[in-house]
Every structure is written in C-alpha cells, then in structure tokens.
C-alpha cells in the first residue's frame, strides 16, 4: 500500500533505492483486498517500507491515513484479520493508536522498530524520536489494548555505540518485554552517512553484544509463549506437517501453533487450547 521513505536514517539505503514516500489510492487497495478475500483469504497484511506514513487519496480526492484504510477493509465480509508492517515511531498517529482499541480485526501485535535504546545513538541514526517518545507510544497502545504485544528491530554496534549505549538497549528490552524481535550487527551500507563515520565498533565487540542481546530476546519470547499454556488462543490454520493429521497455524501474535485437527479447517480461523510449548512453537488441541 506504500513504498519509499522520507526519513533518511543514517544507516539505511531505502530512501536512495526506493525513493520518496508514495501511497496507493484507497479504492485500489479495497478492490484488491476484496478480490483476495473472495479467493479465500482470511488475513490481509498491509505492507510498506514505512507503512504508517500512508497518505493516500480517496475516490473524491481527500487525503487519508492508514487508519482509514484499515477501517475500510475491515468492512469486508469474511475477512477475519488485519495486520500492517513496517512502521516508524514518528508516524504513529493518535488515530492509529486509538484504532487498536476499537477495531477488533486489527491483530494485537505491533511491530515498531526502535533500533537502539540509547537516545545518543538514536540521534546519530537520525531516527527523529527519543526513547521517551517510543515508550509513550508503547504505553498508549497498552492503555487501549491491554493484551497487545510488541516486536521490534535492533541494530547493535552502530558506529560510536558504547557499552552504556548498548545496556540502554538491554534495559529497554527488559522493560517493554518484546514478544519477538529481529536483531542485527551494524554493517555499513555504501553511500549512507553512517558508513563514512570513523568510529566503527570492532567486529568482535559487535558479535559479543549481539549474542547477549539475542539471548535476552530469546528468553523474553519463551516467557511470552509460556504465558499461553492452559489458555485459549485463536489461530489461522496454514499448512500441514510431516505428522499425520497435524497442522501448523498462526496465532494472533504470529506464533506458530501445532494442532491435530480436520484437514477441512485449513485456511480457517478457530480456537485452540494451548497445552505446552517447544522452543519456538505452541502445541495445542482444537476446540472446534
């Protein structure tokens, strides 16, 4: 629904390779979504390099935001789930935050990349927000949708990152308790401002920090998954496994869920009861 980015984070090539932000017209998106649902789709994911910066036009020429698009496709009969990714903290409007409290087809998982927990590093990255700003978004979303969980992106070893900066990131992770995350060592992208900074972090330091960060993120994800044992969860059944009559579905929080059930449930949403967890998967029985 959206391409390009106008943010110019110092580590990122997207503004140079994808160009400035462009949003597809609303009616075009609705038409495509209706076509997908008529073909059996139960979940629609609205994609963009900077999707919550969406500013498309309606059929009468009015410019609207992503919240308008979400509400519009939510009216499509037989559509059960809506997601959007990837977002930028600077574009989390109040309307979009409120929508998590009112639009139940919008899944309770928000992917909101922060990249670092250090205000110093965020400023050098040209992210345009502080950790205080980021936390305010997190707690605003929690206030309207208490069951919401969060995923994020992290870069360790950005040029000039100190041990103190790194542990600011660890502190943020331990406070927010992300249900999942993507984490990477900084690597220079040719032509970006960060690639020309002299104060590059040593490779062995970056590897050590990434290992520590990923260990904590893994522990948080395991705790999150374990919190569903003995509880009901809604899944979208997606594919078969190598075990007879066993299938894998996707929870509202994007967790893989293994369940034995009737093959006719493929492509459908229904409730399961979570009995146990593996390292990265929930094991459940069907309540259908």
mmCIF file of C-alpha atoms in Angstrom:
data_model
loop_
_atom_site.group_PDB
_atom_site.id
_atom_site.type_symbol
_atom_site.label_atom_id
_atom_site.label_comp_id
_atom_site.label_asym_id
_atom_site.label_seq_id
_atom_site.Cartn_x
_atom_site.Cartn_y
_atom_site.Cartn_z
ATOM 1 C CA UNK A 1 0.000 0.000 0.000
ATOM 2 C CA UNK A 2 3.016 2.289 0.448
ATOM 3 C CA UNK A 3 6.556 2.491 -0.892
ATOM 4 C CA UNK A 4 9.614 4.596 -0.177
ATOM 5 C CA UNK A 5 10.734 6.571 2.835
ATOM 6 C CA UNK A 6 11.478 10.213 3.582
ATOM 7 C CA UNK A 7 13.173 9.621 6.955
ATOM 8 C CA UNK A 8 16.835 9.219 5.858
ATOM 9 C CA UNK A 9 18.089 7.202 8.826
ATOM 10 C CA UNK A 10 21.871 7.312 8.556
ATOM 11 C CA UNK A 11 22.300 3.518 8.282
ATOM 12 C CA UNK A 12 19.595 2.877 5.674
ATOM 13 C CA UNK A 13 19.600 2.743 1.871
ATOM 14 C CA UNK A 14 15.801 2.687 1.384
ATOM 15 C CA UNK A 15 15.371 6.425 0.599
ATOM 16 C CA UNK A 16 18.070 6.097 -2.089
ATOM 17 C CA UNK A 17 16.892 2.803 -3.600
ATOM 18 C CA UNK A 18 13.104 3.147 -3.200
ATOM 19 C CA UNK A 19 12.716 6.905 -3.447
ATOM 20 C CA UNK A 20 10.320 9.186 -1.607
ATOM 21 C CA UNK A 21 7.110 8.037 0.053
ATOM 22 C CA UNK A 22 4.285 7.055 -2.285
ATOM 23 C CA UNK A 23 0.851 5.744 -1.251
ATOM 24 C CA UNK A 24 -1.583 3.798 -3.429
ATOM 25 C CA UNK A 25 -5.148 5.147 -3.786
ATOM 26 C CA UNK A 26 -7.612 3.838 -1.182
ATOM 27 C CA UNK A 27 -10.097 2.378 -3.682
ATOM 28 C CA UNK A 28 -7.340 0.393 -5.391
ATOM 29 C CA UNK A 29 -6.393 -1.192 -2.058
ATOM 30 C CA UNK A 30 -10.005 -2.000 -1.142
ATOM 31 C CA UNK A 31 -10.617 -3.576 -4.561
ATOM 32 C CA UNK A 32 -7.527 -5.772 -4.227
ATOM 33 C CA UNK A 33 -8.447 -6.777 -0.662
ATOM 34 C CA UNK A 34 -11.971 -7.767 -1.755
ATOM 35 C CA UNK A 35 -10.505 -9.875 -4.555
ATOM 36 C CA UNK A 36 -8.189 -11.671 -2.126
ATOM 37 C CA UNK A 37 -10.994 -12.359 0.354
ATOM 38 C CA UNK A 38 -13.261 -13.640 -2.415
ATOM 39 C CA UNK A 39 -10.461 -16.130 -3.174
ATOM 40 C CA UNK A 40 -10.439 -17.388 0.417
ATOM 41 C CA UNK A 41 -8.007 -15.062 2.214
ATOM 42 C CA UNK A 42 -8.787 -14.650 5.916
ATOM 43 C CA UNK A 43 -5.929 -12.298 6.721
ATOM 44 C CA UNK A 44 -4.726 -9.142 4.966
ATOM 45 C CA UNK A 45 -1.309 -7.630 5.682
ATOM 46 C CA UNK A 46 -0.843 -4.015 4.618
ATOM 47 C CA UNK A 47 2.790 -3.600 3.580
ATOM 48 C CA UNK A 48 5.081 -0.637 3.148
ATOM 49 C CA UNK A 49 8.656 0.436 3.732
ATOM 50 C CA UNK A 50 7.122 2.994 6.076
ATOM 51 C CA UNK A 51 3.519 1.840 6.112
ATOM 52 C CA UNK A 52 2.091 4.072 8.837
ATOM 53 C CA UNK A 53 3.232 7.115 6.830
ATOM 54 C CA UNK A 54 0.475 6.162 4.369
ATOM 55 C CA UNK A 55 -1.289 9.244 2.958
ATOM 56 C CA UNK A 56 -3.374 8.058 0.016
ATOM 57 C CA UNK A 57 -6.331 9.614 -1.759
ATOM 58 C CA UNK A 58 -9.971 8.552 -1.612
ATOM 59 C CA UNK A 59 -12.160 8.470 -4.746
ATOM 60 C CA UNK A 60 -13.187 12.094 -4.092
ATOM 61 C CA UNK A 61 -9.601 13.318 -3.686
ATOM 62 C CA UNK A 62 -9.387 13.517 0.106
ATOM 63 C CA UNK A 63 -6.059 12.522 1.655
ATOM 64 C CA UNK A 64 -6.410 9.938 4.443
ATOM 65 C CA UNK A 65 -4.175 7.927 6.748
ATOM 66 C CA UNK A 66 -3.642 4.241 7.391
ATOM 67 C CA UNK A 67 -6.420 4.118 9.996
ATOM 68 C CA UNK A 68 -8.946 4.962 7.258
ATOM 69 C CA UNK A 69 -7.657 2.125 5.055
ATOM 70 C CA UNK A 70 -7.824 -0.380 7.932
ATOM 71 C CA UNK A 71 -11.399 0.549 8.807
ATOM 72 C CA UNK A 72 -12.388 0.394 5.136
ATOM 73 C CA UNK A 73 -11.109 -3.134 4.534
ATOM 74 C CA UNK A 74 -12.400 -4.269 7.948
ATOM 75 C CA UNK A 75 -15.912 -3.910 6.496
ATOM 76 C CA UNK A 76 -15.206 -6.739 4.026
ATOM 77 C CA UNK A 77 -17.305 -9.772 4.934
ATOM 78 C CA UNK A 78 -15.389 -12.988 5.764
ATOM 79 C CA UNK A 79 -12.134 -11.104 6.427
ATOM 80 C CA UNK A 80 -11.013 -12.081 9.947
ATOM 81 C CA UNK A 81 -7.617 -10.470 10.456
ATOM 82 C CA UNK A 82 -5.704 -7.316 9.520
ATOM 83 C CA UNK A 83 -2.030 -6.505 10.131
ATOM 84 C CA UNK A 84 0.358 -3.801 8.909
ATOM 85 C CA UNK A 85 4.141 -3.572 8.721
ATOM 86 C CA UNK A 86 6.690 -1.954 8.876
ATOM 87 C CA UNK A 87 6.016 1.176 10.910
ATOM 88 C CA UNK A 88 8.109 4.110 12.077
ATOM 89 C CA UNK A 89 7.604 5.578 15.579
ATOM 90 C CA UNK A 90 7.414 9.092 14.110
ATOM 91 C CA UNK A 91 4.259 8.164 12.193
ATOM 92 C CA UNK A 92 2.236 6.511 14.972
ATOM 93 C CA UNK A 93 -0.705 8.909 14.882
ATOM 94 C CA UNK A 94 -3.237 9.189 17.705
ATOM 95 C CA UNK A 95 -5.923 7.871 15.344
ATOM 96 C CA UNK A 96 -3.865 4.762 14.617
ATOM 97 C CA UNK A 97 -3.245 4.166 18.325
ATOM 98 C CA UNK A 98 -6.964 4.539 19.113
ATOM 99 C CA UNK A 99 -7.815 2.074 16.352
ATOM 100 C CA UNK A 100 -6.164 -0.754 18.284
ATOM 101 C CA UNK A 101 -8.798 -0.234 20.955
ATOM 102 C CA UNK A 102 -11.808 -0.193 18.637
ATOM 103 C CA UNK A 103 -11.024 -2.340 15.591
ATOM 104 C CA UNK A 104 -11.036 -5.991 16.684
ATOM 105 C CA UNK A 105 -9.993 -7.282 13.254
ATOM 106 C CA UNK A 106 -6.666 -5.496 13.828
ATOM 107 C CA UNK A 107 -4.354 -8.092 15.393
ATOM 108 C CA UNK A 108 -2.886 -7.374 18.871
ATOM 109 C CA UNK A 109 0.745 -7.378 17.729
ATOM 110 C CA UNK A 110 2.540 -4.153 16.854
ATOM 111 C CA UNK A 111 5.864 -4.284 15.014
ATOM 112 C CA UNK A 112 7.570 -0.995 15.841
ATOM 113 C CA UNK A 113 11.328 -0.845 15.123
ATOM 114 C CA UNK A 114 13.307 1.146 17.671
ATOM 115 C CA UNK A 115 16.858 0.124 16.557
ATOM 116 C CA UNK A 116 18.530 1.300 19.790
ATOM 117 C CA UNK A 117 17.655 2.063 23.405
ATOM 118 C CA UNK A 118 20.134 4.945 23.565
ATOM 119 C CA UNK A 119 18.995 8.499 22.864
ATOM 120 C CA UNK A 120 22.535 9.377 21.799
ATOM 121 C CA UNK A 121 22.597 6.601 19.205
ATOM 122 C CA UNK A 122 19.037 7.374 18.041
ATOM 123 C CA UNK A 123 20.062 10.985 17.419
ATOM 124 C CA UNK A 124 23.126 9.886 15.457
ATOM 125 C CA UNK A 125 20.912 7.496 13.475
ATOM 126 C CA UNK A 126 18.602 10.434 12.632
ATOM 127 C CA UNK A 127 15.616 8.448 13.889
ATOM 128 C CA UNK A 128 13.735 11.587 14.903
ATOM 129 C CA UNK A 129 12.368 10.180 18.172
ATOM 130 C CA UNK A 130 13.634 9.609 21.703
ATOM 131 C CA UNK A 131 13.200 6.612 23.991
ATOM 132 C CA UNK A 132 10.669 8.681 25.951
ATOM 133 C CA UNK A 133 8.675 9.151 22.719
ATOM 134 C CA UNK A 134 8.892 5.425 21.981
ATOM 135 C CA UNK A 135 7.734 4.394 25.451
ATOM 136 C CA UNK A 136 4.811 6.819 25.281
ATOM 137 C CA UNK A 137 3.612 5.048 22.125
ATOM 138 C CA UNK A 138 4.019 1.640 23.779
ATOM 139 C CA UNK A 139 2.047 2.600 26.878
ATOM 140 C CA UNK A 140 -0.614 4.431 24.853
ATOM 141 C CA UNK A 141 -1.207 1.242 22.862
ATOM 142 C CA UNK A 142 -1.305 -0.826 26.060
ATOM 143 C CA UNK A 143 -3.888 1.515 27.543
ATOM 144 C CA UNK A 144 -6.314 0.973 24.642
ATOM 145 C CA UNK A 145 -5.461 -2.725 24.049
ATOM 146 C CA UNK A 146 -4.099 -4.318 27.259
ATOM 147 C CA UNK A 147 -3.414 -7.677 25.563
ATOM 148 C CA UNK A 148 -1.245 -6.147 22.836
ATOM 149 C CA UNK A 149 2.336 -7.370 22.382
ATOM 150 C CA UNK A 150 5.269 -5.757 20.608
ATOM 151 C CA UNK A 151 8.008 -6.773 18.214
ATOM 152 C CA UNK A 152 10.904 -4.623 17.088
ATOM 153 C CA UNK A 153 14.187 -4.324 15.169
ATOM 154 C CA UNK A 154 17.552 -3.782 16.852
ATOM 155 C CA UNK A 155 20.956 -2.817 15.476
ATOM 156 C CA UNK A 156 23.964 -3.415 17.720
ATOM 157 C CA UNK A 157 27.379 -1.925 17.160
ATOM 158 C CA UNK A 158 26.304 1.253 15.377
ATOM 159 C CA UNK A 159 29.386 3.495 14.953
ATOM 160 C CA UNK A 160 30.277 5.074 18.289
ATOM 161 C CA UNK A 161 27.993 2.810 20.345
ATOM 162 C CA UNK A 162 29.469 2.435 23.849
ATOM 163 C CA UNK A 163 28.817 -0.245 26.461
ATOM 164 C CA UNK A 164 26.498 2.234 28.185
ATOM 165 C CA UNK A 165 24.544 2.782 24.965
ATOM 166 C CA UNK A 166 24.242 -0.972 24.487
ATOM 167 C CA UNK A 167 22.936 -1.518 28.010
ATOM 168 C CA UNK A 168 20.372 1.218 27.463
ATOM 169 C CA UNK A 169 19.034 -1.066 24.717
ATOM 170 C CA UNK A 170 19.037 -4.061 27.071
ATOM 171 C CA UNK A 171 17.148 -2.015 29.672
ATOM 172 C CA UNK A 172 14.505 -1.076 27.100
ATOM 173 C CA UNK A 173 14.056 -4.728 26.111
ATOM 174 C CA UNK A 174 13.620 -5.769 29.722
ATOM 175 C CA UNK A 175 11.065 -3.017 30.320
ATOM 176 C CA UNK A 176 8.920 -3.490 27.207
ATOM 177 C CA UNK A 177 9.291 -7.313 27.079
ATOM 178 C CA UNK A 178 9.076 -7.768 23.304
ATOM 179 C CA UNK A 179 7.313 -10.950 22.228
ATOM 180 C CA UNK A 180 9.629 -11.234 19.233
ATOM 181 C CA UNK A 181 12.338 -9.216 17.502
ATOM 182 C CA UNK A 182 14.800 -9.017 14.641
ATOM 183 C CA UNK A 183 18.361 -8.121 15.643
ATOM 184 C CA UNK A 184 21.473 -7.494 13.601
ATOM 185 C CA UNK A 185 25.056 -6.339 13.844
ATOM 186 C CA UNK A 186 25.576 -2.987 12.166
ATOM 187 C CA UNK A 187 27.098 -3.348 8.717
ATOM 188 C CA UNK A 188 27.966 -0.335 6.540
ATOM 189 C CA UNK A 189 25.750 0.296 3.515
ATOM 190 C CA UNK A 190 27.795 2.063 0.802
ATOM 191 C CA UNK A 191 26.853 5.698 0.363
ATOM 192 C CA UNK A 192 24.985 6.054 3.658
ATOM 193 C CA UNK A 193 26.207 8.666 6.189
ATOM 194 C CA UNK A 194 26.903 6.013 8.859
ATOM 195 C CA UNK A 195 29.293 4.161 6.547
ATOM 196 C CA UNK A 196 31.562 7.234 6.490
ATOM 197 C CA UNK A 197 31.877 7.553 10.286
ATOM 198 C CA UNK A 198 35.404 6.775 11.501
ATOM 199 C CA UNK A 199 34.344 5.481 14.937
ATOM 200 C CA UNK A 200 33.341 1.972 13.804
ATOM 201 C CA UNK A 201 32.825 -0.668 16.528
ATOM 202 C CA UNK A 202 35.161 -3.687 16.414
ATOM 203 C CA UNK A 203 33.666 -6.829 14.895
ATOM 204 C CA UNK A 204 34.342 -8.961 17.991
ATOM 205 C CA UNK A 205 32.571 -6.389 20.187
ATOM 206 C CA UNK A 206 29.567 -6.339 17.867
ATOM 207 C CA UNK A 207 29.372 -10.148 17.909
ATOM 208 C CA UNK A 208 29.553 -10.256 21.718
ATOM 209 C CA UNK A 209 26.811 -7.638 22.067
ATOM 210 C CA UNK A 210 24.566 -9.343 19.524
ATOM 211 C CA UNK A 211 24.926 -12.680 21.311
ATOM 212 C CA UNK A 212 23.974 -11.106 24.654
ATOM 213 C CA UNK A 213 21.051 -9.195 23.167
ATOM 214 C CA UNK A 214 19.674 -12.224 21.318
ATOM 215 C CA UNK A 215 19.914 -14.367 24.456
ATOM 216 C CA UNK A 216 17.728 -11.888 26.354
ATOM 217 C CA UNK A 217 15.295 -11.537 23.454
ATOM 218 C CA UNK A 218 15.006 -15.333 23.267
ATOM 219 C CA UNK A 219 14.281 -15.545 26.990
ATOM 220 C CA UNK A 220 11.554 -12.894 26.693
ATOM 221 C CA UNK A 221 9.962 -14.728 23.766
ATOM 222 C CA UNK A 222 9.994 -18.011 25.690
ATOM 223 C CA UNK A 223 8.305 -16.343 28.687
ATOM 224 C CA UNK A 224 5.693 -14.822 26.383
ATOM 225 C CA UNK A 225 4.915 -18.162 24.741
ATOM 226 C CA UNK A 226 4.783 -19.937 28.115
ATOM 227 C CA UNK A 227 2.151 -17.454 29.314
ATOM 228 C CA UNK A 228 -0.367 -19.055 26.913
ATOM 229 C CA UNK A 229 -0.123 -22.597 28.310
ATOM 230 C CA UNK A 230 -3.532 -23.576 29.693
ATOM 231 C CA UNK A 231 -5.283 -20.821 27.753
ATOM 232 C CA UNK A 232 -7.487 -20.481 24.678
ATOM 233 C CA UNK A 233 -5.947 -18.944 21.549
ATOM 234 C CA UNK A 234 -7.296 -18.131 18.113
ATOM 235 C CA UNK A 235 -5.299 -19.439 15.133
ATOM 236 C CA UNK A 236 -5.382 -19.319 11.345
ATOM 237 C CA UNK A 237 -4.575 -22.828 10.072
ATOM 238 C CA UNK A 238 -1.973 -22.573 7.316
ATOM 239 C CA UNK A 239 -0.135 -25.775 6.408
ATOM 240 C CA UNK A 240 0.400 -29.482 7.041
ATOM 241 C CA UNK A 241 3.347 -31.031 8.892
ATOM 242 C CA UNK A 242 5.110 -34.356 8.353
ATOM 243 C CA UNK A 243 2.977 -35.889 11.140
ATOM 244 C CA UNK A 244 -0.356 -37.431 10.150
ATOM 245 C CA UNK A 245 -3.358 -35.160 10.818
ATOM 246 C CA UNK A 246 -1.057 -32.477 12.284
ATOM 247 C CA UNK A 247 -1.129 -28.897 11.005
ATOM 248 C CA UNK A 248 0.519 -25.578 11.786
ATOM 249 C CA UNK A 249 -1.478 -22.432 12.363
ATOM 250 C CA UNK A 250 -0.571 -18.861 13.182
ATOM 251 C CA UNK A 251 -1.815 -17.172 16.335
ATOM 252 C CA UNK A 252 -2.953 -13.565 16.573
ATOM 253 C CA UNK A 253 0.592 -12.868 17.838
ATOM 254 C CA UNK A 254 2.257 -14.659 14.858
ATOM 255 C CA UNK A 255 3.291 -17.634 16.980
ATOM 256 C CA UNK A 256 3.412 -20.959 15.112
ATOM 257 C CA UNK A 257 0.891 -23.367 16.676
ATOM 258 C CA UNK A 258 0.879 -27.132 16.060
ATOM 259 C CA UNK A 259 -2.519 -28.813 16.287
ATOM 260 C CA UNK A 260 -4.154 -32.095 15.226
ATOM 261 C CA UNK A 261 -7.458 -31.423 13.517
ATOM 262 C CA UNK A 262 -9.614 -31.974 10.448
ATOM 263 C CA UNK A 263 -7.942 -31.002 7.153
ATOM 264 C CA UNK A 264 -11.084 -29.100 6.187
ATOM 265 C CA UNK A 265 -10.031 -26.427 8.695
ATOM 266 C CA UNK A 266 -7.074 -25.374 6.518
ATOM 267 C CA UNK A 267 -7.386 -21.691 5.723
ATOM 268 C CA UNK A 268 -9.872 -21.104 8.553
ATOM 269 C CA UNK A 269 -9.629 -19.304 11.900
ATOM 270 C CA UNK A 270 -10.735 -21.122 15.041
ATOM 271 C CA UNK A 271 -9.910 -21.507 18.733
ATOM 272 C CA UNK A 272 -7.432 -23.968 20.235
ATOM 273 C CA UNK A 273 -6.339 -24.820 23.775
ATOM 274 C CA UNK A 274 -2.583 -24.478 24.345
ATOM 275 C CA UNK A 275 -1.174 -27.497 26.211
ATOM 276 C CA UNK A 276 2.614 -26.984 26.007
ATOM 277 C CA UNK A 277 5.406 -25.142 24.204
ATOM 278 C CA UNK A 278 8.544 -26.127 22.304
ATOM 279 C CA UNK A 279 11.484 -23.797 21.774
ATOM 280 C CA UNK A 280 9.601 -21.694 19.217
ATOM 281 C CA UNK A 281 6.192 -23.291 18.832
ATOM 282 C CA UNK A 282 2.960 -23.784 20.776
ATOM 283 C CA UNK A 283 1.327 -27.213 20.968
ATOM 284 C CA UNK A 284 -2.444 -27.146 21.151
ATOM 285 C CA UNK A 285 -5.654 -29.110 20.681
ATOM 286 C CA UNK A 286 -8.580 -27.933 18.621
ATOM 287 C CA UNK A 287 -11.702 -26.526 20.305
ATOM 288 C CA UNK A 288 -13.570 -26.510 17.001
#
